[in-house]
mmCIF file of C-alpha atoms and ligand atoms in Angstrom:
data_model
loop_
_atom_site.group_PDB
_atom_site.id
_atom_site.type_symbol
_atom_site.label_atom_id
_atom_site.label_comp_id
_atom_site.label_asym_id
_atom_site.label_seq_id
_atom_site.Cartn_x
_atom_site.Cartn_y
_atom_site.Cartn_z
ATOM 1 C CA UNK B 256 44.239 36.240 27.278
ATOM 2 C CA UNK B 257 40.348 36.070 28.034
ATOM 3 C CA UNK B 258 38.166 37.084 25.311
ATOM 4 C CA UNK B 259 35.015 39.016 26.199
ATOM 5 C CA UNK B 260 31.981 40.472 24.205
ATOM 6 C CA UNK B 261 29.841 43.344 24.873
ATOM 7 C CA UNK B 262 27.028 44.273 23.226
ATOM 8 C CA UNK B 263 25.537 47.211 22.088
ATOM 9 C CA UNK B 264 21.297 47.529 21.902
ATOM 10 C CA UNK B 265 19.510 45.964 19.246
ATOM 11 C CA UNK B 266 22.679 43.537 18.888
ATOM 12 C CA UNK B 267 22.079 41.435 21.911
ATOM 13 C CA UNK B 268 20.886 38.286 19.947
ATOM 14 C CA UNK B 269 23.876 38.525 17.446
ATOM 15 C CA UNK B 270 26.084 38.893 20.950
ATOM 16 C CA UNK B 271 24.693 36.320 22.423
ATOM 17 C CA UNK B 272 25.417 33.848 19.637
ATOM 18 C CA UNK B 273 29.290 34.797 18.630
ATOM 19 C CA UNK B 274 29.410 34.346 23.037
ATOM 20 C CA UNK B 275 28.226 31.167 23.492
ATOM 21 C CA UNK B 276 29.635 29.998 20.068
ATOM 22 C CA UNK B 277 33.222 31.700 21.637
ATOM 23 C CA UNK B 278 32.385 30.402 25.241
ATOM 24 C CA UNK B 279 33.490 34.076 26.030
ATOM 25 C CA UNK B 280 32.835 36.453 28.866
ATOM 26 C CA UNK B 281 30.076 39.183 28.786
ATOM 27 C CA UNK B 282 30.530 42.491 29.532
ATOM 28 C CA UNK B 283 27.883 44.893 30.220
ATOM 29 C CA UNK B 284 27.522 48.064 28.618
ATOM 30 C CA UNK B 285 25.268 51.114 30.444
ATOM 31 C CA UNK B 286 24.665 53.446 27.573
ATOM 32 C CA UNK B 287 21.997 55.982 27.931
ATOM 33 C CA UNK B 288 21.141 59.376 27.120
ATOM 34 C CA UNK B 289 21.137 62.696 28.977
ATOM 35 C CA UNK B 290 18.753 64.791 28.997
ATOM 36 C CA UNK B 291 20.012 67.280 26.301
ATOM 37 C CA UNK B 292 20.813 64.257 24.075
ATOM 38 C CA UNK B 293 24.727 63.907 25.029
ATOM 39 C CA UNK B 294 25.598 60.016 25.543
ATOM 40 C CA UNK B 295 26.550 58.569 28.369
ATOM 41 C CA UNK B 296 28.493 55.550 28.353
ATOM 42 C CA UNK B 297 29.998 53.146 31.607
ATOM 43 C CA UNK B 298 31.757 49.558 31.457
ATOM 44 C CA UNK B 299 29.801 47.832 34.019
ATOM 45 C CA UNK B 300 32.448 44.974 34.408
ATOM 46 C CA UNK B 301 36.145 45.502 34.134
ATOM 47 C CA UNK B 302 37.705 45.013 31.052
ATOM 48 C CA UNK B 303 41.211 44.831 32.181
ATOM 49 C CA UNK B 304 43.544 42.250 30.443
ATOM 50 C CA UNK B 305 40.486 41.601 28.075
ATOM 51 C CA UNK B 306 40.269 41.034 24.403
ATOM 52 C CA UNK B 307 37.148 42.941 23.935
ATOM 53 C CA UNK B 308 34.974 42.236 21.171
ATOM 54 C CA UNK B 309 32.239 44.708 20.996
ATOM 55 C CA UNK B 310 29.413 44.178 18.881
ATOM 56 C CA UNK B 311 27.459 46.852 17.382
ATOM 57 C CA UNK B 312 25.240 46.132 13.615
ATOM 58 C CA UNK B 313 25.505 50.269 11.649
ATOM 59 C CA UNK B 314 22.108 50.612 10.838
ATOM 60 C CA UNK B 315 21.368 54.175 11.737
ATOM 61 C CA UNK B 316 24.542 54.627 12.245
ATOM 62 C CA UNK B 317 24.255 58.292 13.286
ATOM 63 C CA UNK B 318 22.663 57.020 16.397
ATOM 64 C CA UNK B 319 25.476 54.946 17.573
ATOM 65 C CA UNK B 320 28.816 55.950 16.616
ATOM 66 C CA UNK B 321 29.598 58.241 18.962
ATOM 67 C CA UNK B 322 28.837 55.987 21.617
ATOM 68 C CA UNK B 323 30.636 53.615 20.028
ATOM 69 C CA UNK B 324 33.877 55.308 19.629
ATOM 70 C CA UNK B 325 33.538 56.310 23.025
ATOM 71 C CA UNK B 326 33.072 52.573 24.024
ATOM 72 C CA UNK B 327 36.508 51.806 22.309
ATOM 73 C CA UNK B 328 38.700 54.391 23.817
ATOM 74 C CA UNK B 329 36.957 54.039 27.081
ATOM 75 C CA UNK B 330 38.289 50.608 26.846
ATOM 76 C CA UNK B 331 41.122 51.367 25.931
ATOM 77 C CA UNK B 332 41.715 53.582 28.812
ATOM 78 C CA UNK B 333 40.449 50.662 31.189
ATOM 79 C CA UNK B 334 43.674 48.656 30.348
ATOM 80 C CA UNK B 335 41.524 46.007 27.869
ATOM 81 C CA UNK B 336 44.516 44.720 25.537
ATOM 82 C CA UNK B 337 42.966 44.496 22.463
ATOM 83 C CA UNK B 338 39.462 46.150 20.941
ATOM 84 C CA UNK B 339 37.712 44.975 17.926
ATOM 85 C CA UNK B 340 34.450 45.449 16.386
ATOM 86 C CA UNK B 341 32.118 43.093 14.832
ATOM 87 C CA UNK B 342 29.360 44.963 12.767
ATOM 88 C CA UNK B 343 26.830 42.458 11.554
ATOM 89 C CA UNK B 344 25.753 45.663 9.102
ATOM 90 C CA UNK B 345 28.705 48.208 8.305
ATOM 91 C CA UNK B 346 26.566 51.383 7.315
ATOM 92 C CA UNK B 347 28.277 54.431 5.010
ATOM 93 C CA UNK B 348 29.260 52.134 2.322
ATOM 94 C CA UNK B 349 26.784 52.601 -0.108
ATOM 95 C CA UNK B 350 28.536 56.393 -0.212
ATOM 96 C CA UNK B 351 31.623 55.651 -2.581
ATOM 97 C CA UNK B 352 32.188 58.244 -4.391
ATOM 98 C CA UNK B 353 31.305 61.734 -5.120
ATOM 99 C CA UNK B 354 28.551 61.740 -7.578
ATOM 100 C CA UNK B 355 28.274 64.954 -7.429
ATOM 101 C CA UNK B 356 29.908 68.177 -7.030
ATOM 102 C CA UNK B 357 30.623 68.924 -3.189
ATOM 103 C CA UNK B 358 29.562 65.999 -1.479
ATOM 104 C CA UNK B 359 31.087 64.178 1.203
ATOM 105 C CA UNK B 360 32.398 60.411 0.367
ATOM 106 C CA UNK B 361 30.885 59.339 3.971
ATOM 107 C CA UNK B 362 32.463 56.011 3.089
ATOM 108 C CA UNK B 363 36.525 56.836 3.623
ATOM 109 C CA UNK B 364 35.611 59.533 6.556
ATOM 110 C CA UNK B 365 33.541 56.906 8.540
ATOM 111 C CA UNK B 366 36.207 54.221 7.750
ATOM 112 C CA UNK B 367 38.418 56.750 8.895
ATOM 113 C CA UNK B 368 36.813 57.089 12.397
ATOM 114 C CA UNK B 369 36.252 53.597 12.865
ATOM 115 C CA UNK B 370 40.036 52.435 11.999
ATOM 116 C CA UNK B 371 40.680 55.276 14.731
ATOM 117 C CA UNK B 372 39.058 53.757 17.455
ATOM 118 C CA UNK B 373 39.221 50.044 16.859
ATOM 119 C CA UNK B 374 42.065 47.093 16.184
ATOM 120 C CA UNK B 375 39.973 45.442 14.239
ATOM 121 C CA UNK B 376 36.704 45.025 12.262
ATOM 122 C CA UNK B 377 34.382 42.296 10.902
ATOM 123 C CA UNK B 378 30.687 42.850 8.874
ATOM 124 C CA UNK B 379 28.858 40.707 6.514
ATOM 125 C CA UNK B 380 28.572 41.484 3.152
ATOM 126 C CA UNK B 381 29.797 45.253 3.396
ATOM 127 C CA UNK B 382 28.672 46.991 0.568
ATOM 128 C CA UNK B 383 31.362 46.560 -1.987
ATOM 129 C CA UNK B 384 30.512 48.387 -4.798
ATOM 130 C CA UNK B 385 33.271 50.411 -6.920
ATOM 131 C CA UNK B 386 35.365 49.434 -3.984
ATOM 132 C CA UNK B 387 37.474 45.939 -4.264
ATOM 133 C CA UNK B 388 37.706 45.066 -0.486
ATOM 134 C CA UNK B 389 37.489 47.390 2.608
ATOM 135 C CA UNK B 390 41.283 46.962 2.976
ATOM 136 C CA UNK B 391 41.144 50.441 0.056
ATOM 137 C CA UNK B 392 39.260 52.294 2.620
ATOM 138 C CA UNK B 393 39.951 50.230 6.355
ATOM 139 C CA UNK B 394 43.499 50.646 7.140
ATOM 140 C CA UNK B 395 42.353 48.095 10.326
ATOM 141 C CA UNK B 396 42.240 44.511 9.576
ATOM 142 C CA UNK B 397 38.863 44.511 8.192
ATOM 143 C CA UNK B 398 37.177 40.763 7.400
ATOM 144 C CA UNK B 399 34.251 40.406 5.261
ATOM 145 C CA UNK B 400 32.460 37.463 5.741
ATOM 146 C CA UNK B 401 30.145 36.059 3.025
ATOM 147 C CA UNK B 402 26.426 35.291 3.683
ATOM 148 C CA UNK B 403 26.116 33.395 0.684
ATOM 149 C CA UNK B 404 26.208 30.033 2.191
ATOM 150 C CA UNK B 405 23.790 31.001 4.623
ATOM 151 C CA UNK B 406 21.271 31.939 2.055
ATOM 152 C CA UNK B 407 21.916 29.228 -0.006
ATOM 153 C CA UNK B 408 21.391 26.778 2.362
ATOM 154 C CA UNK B 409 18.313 28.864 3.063
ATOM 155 C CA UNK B 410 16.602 28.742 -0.065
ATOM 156 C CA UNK B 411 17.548 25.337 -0.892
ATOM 157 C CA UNK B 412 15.779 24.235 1.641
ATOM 158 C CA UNK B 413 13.199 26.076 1.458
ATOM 159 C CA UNK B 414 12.292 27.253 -1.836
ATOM 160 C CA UNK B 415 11.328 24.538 -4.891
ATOM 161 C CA UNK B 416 12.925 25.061 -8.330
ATOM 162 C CA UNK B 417 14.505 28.495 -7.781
ATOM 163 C CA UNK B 418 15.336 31.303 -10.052
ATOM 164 C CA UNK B 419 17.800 33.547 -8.354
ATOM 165 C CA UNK B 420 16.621 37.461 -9.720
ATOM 166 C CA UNK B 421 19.371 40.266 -8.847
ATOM 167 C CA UNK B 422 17.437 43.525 -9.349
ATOM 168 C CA UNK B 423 20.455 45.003 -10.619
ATOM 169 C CA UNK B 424 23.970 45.285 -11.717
ATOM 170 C CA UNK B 425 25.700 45.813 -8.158
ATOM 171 C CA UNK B 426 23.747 42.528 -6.759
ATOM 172 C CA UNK B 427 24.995 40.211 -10.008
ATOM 173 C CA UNK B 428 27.884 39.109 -7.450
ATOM 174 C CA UNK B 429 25.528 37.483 -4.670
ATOM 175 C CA UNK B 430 23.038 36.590 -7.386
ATOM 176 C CA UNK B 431 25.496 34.559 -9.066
ATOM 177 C CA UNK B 432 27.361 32.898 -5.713
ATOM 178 C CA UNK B 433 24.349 32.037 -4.155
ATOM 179 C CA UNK B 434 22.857 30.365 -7.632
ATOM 180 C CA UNK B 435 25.984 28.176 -7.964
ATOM 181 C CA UNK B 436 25.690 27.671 -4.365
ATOM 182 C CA UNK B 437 21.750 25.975 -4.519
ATOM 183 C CA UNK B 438 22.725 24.895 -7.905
ATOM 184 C CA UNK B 439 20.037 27.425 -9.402
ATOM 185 C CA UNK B 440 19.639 29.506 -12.635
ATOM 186 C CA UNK B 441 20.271 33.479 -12.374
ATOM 187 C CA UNK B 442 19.408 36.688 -14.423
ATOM 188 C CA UNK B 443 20.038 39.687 -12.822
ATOM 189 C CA UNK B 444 18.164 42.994 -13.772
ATOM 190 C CA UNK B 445 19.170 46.287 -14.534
ATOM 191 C CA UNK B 446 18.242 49.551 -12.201
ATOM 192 C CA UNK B 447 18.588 53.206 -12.651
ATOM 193 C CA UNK B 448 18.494 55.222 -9.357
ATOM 194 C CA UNK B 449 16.531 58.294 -9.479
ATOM 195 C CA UNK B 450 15.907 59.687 -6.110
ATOM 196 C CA UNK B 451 16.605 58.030 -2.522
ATOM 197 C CA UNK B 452 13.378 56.604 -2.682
ATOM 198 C CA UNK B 453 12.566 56.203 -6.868
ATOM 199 C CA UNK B 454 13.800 53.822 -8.759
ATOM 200 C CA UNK B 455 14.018 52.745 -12.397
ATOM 201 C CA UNK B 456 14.171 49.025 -13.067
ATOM 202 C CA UNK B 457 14.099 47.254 -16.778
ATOM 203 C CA UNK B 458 14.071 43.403 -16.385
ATOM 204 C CA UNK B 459 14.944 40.878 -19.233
ATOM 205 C CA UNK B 460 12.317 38.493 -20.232
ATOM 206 C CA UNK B 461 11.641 35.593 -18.266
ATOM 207 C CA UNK B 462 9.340 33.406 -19.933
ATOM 208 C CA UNK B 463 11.718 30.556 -20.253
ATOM 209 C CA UNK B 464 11.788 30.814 -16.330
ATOM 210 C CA UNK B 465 8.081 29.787 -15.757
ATOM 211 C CA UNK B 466 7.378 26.528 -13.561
ATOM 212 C CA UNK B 467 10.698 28.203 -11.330
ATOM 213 C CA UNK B 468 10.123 30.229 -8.051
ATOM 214 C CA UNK B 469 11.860 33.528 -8.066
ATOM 215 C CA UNK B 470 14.342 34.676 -5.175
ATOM 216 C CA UNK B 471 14.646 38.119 -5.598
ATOM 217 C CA UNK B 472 18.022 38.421 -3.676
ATOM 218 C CA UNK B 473 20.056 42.028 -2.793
ATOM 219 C CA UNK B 474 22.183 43.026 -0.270
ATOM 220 C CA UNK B 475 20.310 45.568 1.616
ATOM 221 C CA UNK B 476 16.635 46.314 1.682
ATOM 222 C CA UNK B 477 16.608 49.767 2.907
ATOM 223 C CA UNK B 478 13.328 52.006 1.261
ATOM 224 C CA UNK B 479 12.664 48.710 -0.346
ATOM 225 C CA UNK B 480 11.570 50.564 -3.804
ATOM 226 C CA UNK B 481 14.214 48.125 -5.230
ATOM 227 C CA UNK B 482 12.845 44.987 -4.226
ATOM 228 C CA UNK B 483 9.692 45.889 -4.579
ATOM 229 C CA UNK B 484 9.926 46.861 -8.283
ATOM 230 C CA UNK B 485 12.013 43.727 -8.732
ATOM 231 C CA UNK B 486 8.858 42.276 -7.821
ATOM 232 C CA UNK B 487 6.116 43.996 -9.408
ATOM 233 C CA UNK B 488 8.550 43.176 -13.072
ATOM 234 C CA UNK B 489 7.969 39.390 -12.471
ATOM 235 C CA UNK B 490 4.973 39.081 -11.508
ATOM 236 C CA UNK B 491 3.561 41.134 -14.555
ATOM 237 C CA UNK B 492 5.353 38.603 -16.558
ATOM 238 C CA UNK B 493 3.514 36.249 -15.091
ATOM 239 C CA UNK B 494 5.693 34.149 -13.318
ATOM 240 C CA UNK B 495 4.891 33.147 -9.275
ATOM 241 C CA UNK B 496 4.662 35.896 -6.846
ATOM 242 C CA UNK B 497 8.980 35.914 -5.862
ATOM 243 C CA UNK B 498 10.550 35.243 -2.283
ATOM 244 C CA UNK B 499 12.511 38.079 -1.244
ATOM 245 C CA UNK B 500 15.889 37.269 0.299
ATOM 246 C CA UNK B 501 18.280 40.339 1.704
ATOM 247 C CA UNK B 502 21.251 39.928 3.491
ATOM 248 C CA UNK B 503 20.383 43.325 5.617
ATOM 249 C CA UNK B 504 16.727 44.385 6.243
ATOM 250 C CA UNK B 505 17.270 48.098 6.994
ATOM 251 C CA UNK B 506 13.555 48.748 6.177
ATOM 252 C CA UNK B 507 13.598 51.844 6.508
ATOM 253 C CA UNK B 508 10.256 54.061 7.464
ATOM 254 C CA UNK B 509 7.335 52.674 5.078
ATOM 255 C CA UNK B 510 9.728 50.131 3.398
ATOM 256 C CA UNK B 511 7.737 46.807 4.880
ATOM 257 C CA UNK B 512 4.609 48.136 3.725
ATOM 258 C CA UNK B 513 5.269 48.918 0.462
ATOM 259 C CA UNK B 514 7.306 45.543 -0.251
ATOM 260 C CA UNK B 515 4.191 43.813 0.954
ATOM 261 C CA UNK B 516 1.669 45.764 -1.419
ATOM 262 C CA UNK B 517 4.183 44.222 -4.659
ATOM 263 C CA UNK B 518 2.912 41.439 -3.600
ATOM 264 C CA UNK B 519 6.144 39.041 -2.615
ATOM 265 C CA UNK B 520 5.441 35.418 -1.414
ATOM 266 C CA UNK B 521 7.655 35.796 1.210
ATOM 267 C CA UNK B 522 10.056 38.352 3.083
ATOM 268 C CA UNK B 523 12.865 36.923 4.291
ATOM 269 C CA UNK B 524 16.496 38.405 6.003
ATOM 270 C CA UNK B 525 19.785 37.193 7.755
ATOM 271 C CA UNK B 526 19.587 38.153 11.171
ATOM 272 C CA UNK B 527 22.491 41.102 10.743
ATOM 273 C CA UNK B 528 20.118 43.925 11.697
ATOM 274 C CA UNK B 529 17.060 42.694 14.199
ATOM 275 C CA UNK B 530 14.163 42.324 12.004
ATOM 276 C CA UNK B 531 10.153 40.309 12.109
ATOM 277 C CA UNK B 532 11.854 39.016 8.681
ATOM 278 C CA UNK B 533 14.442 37.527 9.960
ATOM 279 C CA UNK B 534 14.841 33.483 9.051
ATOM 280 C CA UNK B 535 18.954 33.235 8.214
ATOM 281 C CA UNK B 536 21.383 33.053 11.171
ATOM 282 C CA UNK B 537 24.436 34.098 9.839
ATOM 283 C CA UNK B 538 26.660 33.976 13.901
ATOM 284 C CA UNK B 539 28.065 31.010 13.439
ATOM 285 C CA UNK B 540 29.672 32.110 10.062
ATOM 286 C CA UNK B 541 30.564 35.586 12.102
ATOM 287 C CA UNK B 542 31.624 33.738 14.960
ATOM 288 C CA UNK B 543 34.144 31.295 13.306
ATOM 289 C CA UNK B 544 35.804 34.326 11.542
ATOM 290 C CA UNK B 545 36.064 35.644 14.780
ATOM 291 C CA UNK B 546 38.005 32.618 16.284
ATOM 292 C CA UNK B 547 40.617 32.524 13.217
ATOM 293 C CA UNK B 548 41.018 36.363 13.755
ATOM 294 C CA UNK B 549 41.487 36.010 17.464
ATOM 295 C CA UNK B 550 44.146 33.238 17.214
ATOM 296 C CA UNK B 551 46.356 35.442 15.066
ATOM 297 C CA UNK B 552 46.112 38.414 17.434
ATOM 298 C CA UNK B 553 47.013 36.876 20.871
ATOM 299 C CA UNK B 554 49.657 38.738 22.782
ATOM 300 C CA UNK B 555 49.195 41.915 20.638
ATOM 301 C CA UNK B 556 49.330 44.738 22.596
ATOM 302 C CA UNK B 557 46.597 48.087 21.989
ATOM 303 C CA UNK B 558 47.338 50.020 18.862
ATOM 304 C CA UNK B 559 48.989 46.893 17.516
ATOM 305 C CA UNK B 560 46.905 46.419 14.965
ATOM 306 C CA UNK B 561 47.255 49.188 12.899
ATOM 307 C CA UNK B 562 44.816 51.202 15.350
ATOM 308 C CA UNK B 563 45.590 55.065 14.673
ATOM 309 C CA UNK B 564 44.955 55.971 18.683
HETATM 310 C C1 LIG C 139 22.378 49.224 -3.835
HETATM 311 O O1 LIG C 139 22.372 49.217 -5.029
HETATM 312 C C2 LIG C 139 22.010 48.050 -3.034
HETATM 313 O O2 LIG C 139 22.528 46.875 -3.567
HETATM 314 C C3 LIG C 139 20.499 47.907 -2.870
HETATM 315 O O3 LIG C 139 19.906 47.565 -4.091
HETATM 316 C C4 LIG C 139 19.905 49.186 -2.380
HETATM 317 O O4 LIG C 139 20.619 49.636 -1.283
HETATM 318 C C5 LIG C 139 18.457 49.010 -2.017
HETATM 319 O O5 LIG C 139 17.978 50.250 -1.614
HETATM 320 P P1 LIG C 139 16.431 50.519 -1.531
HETATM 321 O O6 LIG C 139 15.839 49.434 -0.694
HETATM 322 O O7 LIG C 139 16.344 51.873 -0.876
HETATM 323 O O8 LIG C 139 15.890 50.529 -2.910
#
């Protein structure tokens, strides 16, 4: 069974790695809007008899789900055998629970819709939280595939004497794989959240750390008040200005700028959402997941896997 990838905007590059690392087939994908906003959404090469592996990073996700789902079933409908997702950044994770009275727990209900449309799904680094694994909110084979070497092998080569800084509790788990990793020391902060775009953040003392470079390293950089505290609480304690490492750069809105005015040495991302920061390929990790998963799926027919059509 041929494998082919299509690839949604803004995801070309990513595509265009996992398909020359998979030596597969592209498909194109015409997806446009109409004039009152509705989506509009045409295979331009058949999909028949394919294995089709779209690609799609869920940044803004808002923007492109709907096409998205339509994409699958389209597929679907087109007689491809088999339709997975790979989503370099899986958006509505950071959504776990209901914090407060009322609210929606956009987490389960977008796992929901995606576990509705697809056979499959593979991200980087989802945002795993209170959750253990997306297999509690997935019922789709779901593979998360670690970044940590990437960045590892990033900053090791890059970056002399590092301190690896979490900027709080939730990134202690990268913080401390990616220290072991580069054979670095780690402290990890501690962060209250007060508003989507105010944050708290108490940092232990790190005077024994001085002579090191810091790595501020987090998941996601989205307003970037995070970092960018993280940042400003080292360098008042005097140590070097810190290289800031995410997995995702969602900079959102003024996010870039006001990262820059903390005063970072460096801004640096994987290459799961397109970004001017980005320095860490992380498609051949994504693509080698996607091999194993594709060898243990061959001869599967649609809906096979799990796949609530
Ligand atoms: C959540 O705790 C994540 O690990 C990040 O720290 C958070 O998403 C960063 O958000 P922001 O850039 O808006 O501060």
């Amino acid at each position: 069974m041929s494998v082919a990838i299509c690839t949604f905007p803004a995801s070309d590059a990513f595509g265009e790695g996992l398909r020359a690392e998979l030596r597969a087939s592209p498909v194109e994908i015409e997806w446009r809007r109409f004039p009152d906003g509705e989506s509009y959404v045409r295979y331009v090469e058949p999909v028949r008899d394919n294995n089709l592996v779209i690609v799609c990073t869920l940044n803004d996700p808002d923007s492109k789900a709907l096409a998205l789902l339509f994409a699958a079933r389209t597929a679907r409908e087109l007689g491809a055998v088999g339709v997975g997702l790979v989503a370099p950044y899986l958006g509505y994770m950071r959504q776990d629970r209901r914090f407060r009275d009322g609210e929606a727990v956009t987490s389960i209900h977008f796992a929901n819709l995606i576990s509705g449309a697809f056979d499959w799904l593979i991200t980087v680094d989802p945002h795993l939280h209170r959750r253990g694994s997306l297999a509690e909110i997935y019922s789709i084979p779901a593979v998360a595939v670690s970044a940590s070497p990437a960045l590892a092998a990033w900053i090791a080569a890059n970056v002399a004497k590092p301190l690896i800084v979490g900027p709080d509790s939730e990134s202690e788990q990268w913080a401390a794989e990616v220290a072991a990793a580069c054979d670095a020391p780690h402290v990890v902060m501690s962060k209250t959240r007060i508003g989507d775009r105010q944050v708290q953040i108490d940092a232990p003392s790190l005077s024994r750390w001085k002579g090191h470079t810091p790595v501020v390293l987090d998941d996601i950089i989205s307003s970037a008040r995070t970092m960018a505290l993280a940042v400003r609480r080292i360098v008042e304690q005097g140590l070097a200005a810190p290289v800031c490492v995410g997995v995702h750069g969602i900079f959102s809105a003024d996010a870039l700028q006001t990262l820059f005015e903390a005063g970072p040495a460096r801004i640096v991302t994987s290459n799961t959402i397109e970004h001017q920061s980005n320095a860490i390929d992380v498609s051949s990790i994504v693509a080698g997941e996607l091999q194993a998963l594709l060898a243990t799926r061959v001869g599967r027919r649609p809906g096979g896997g799990g796949g609530k059509l």
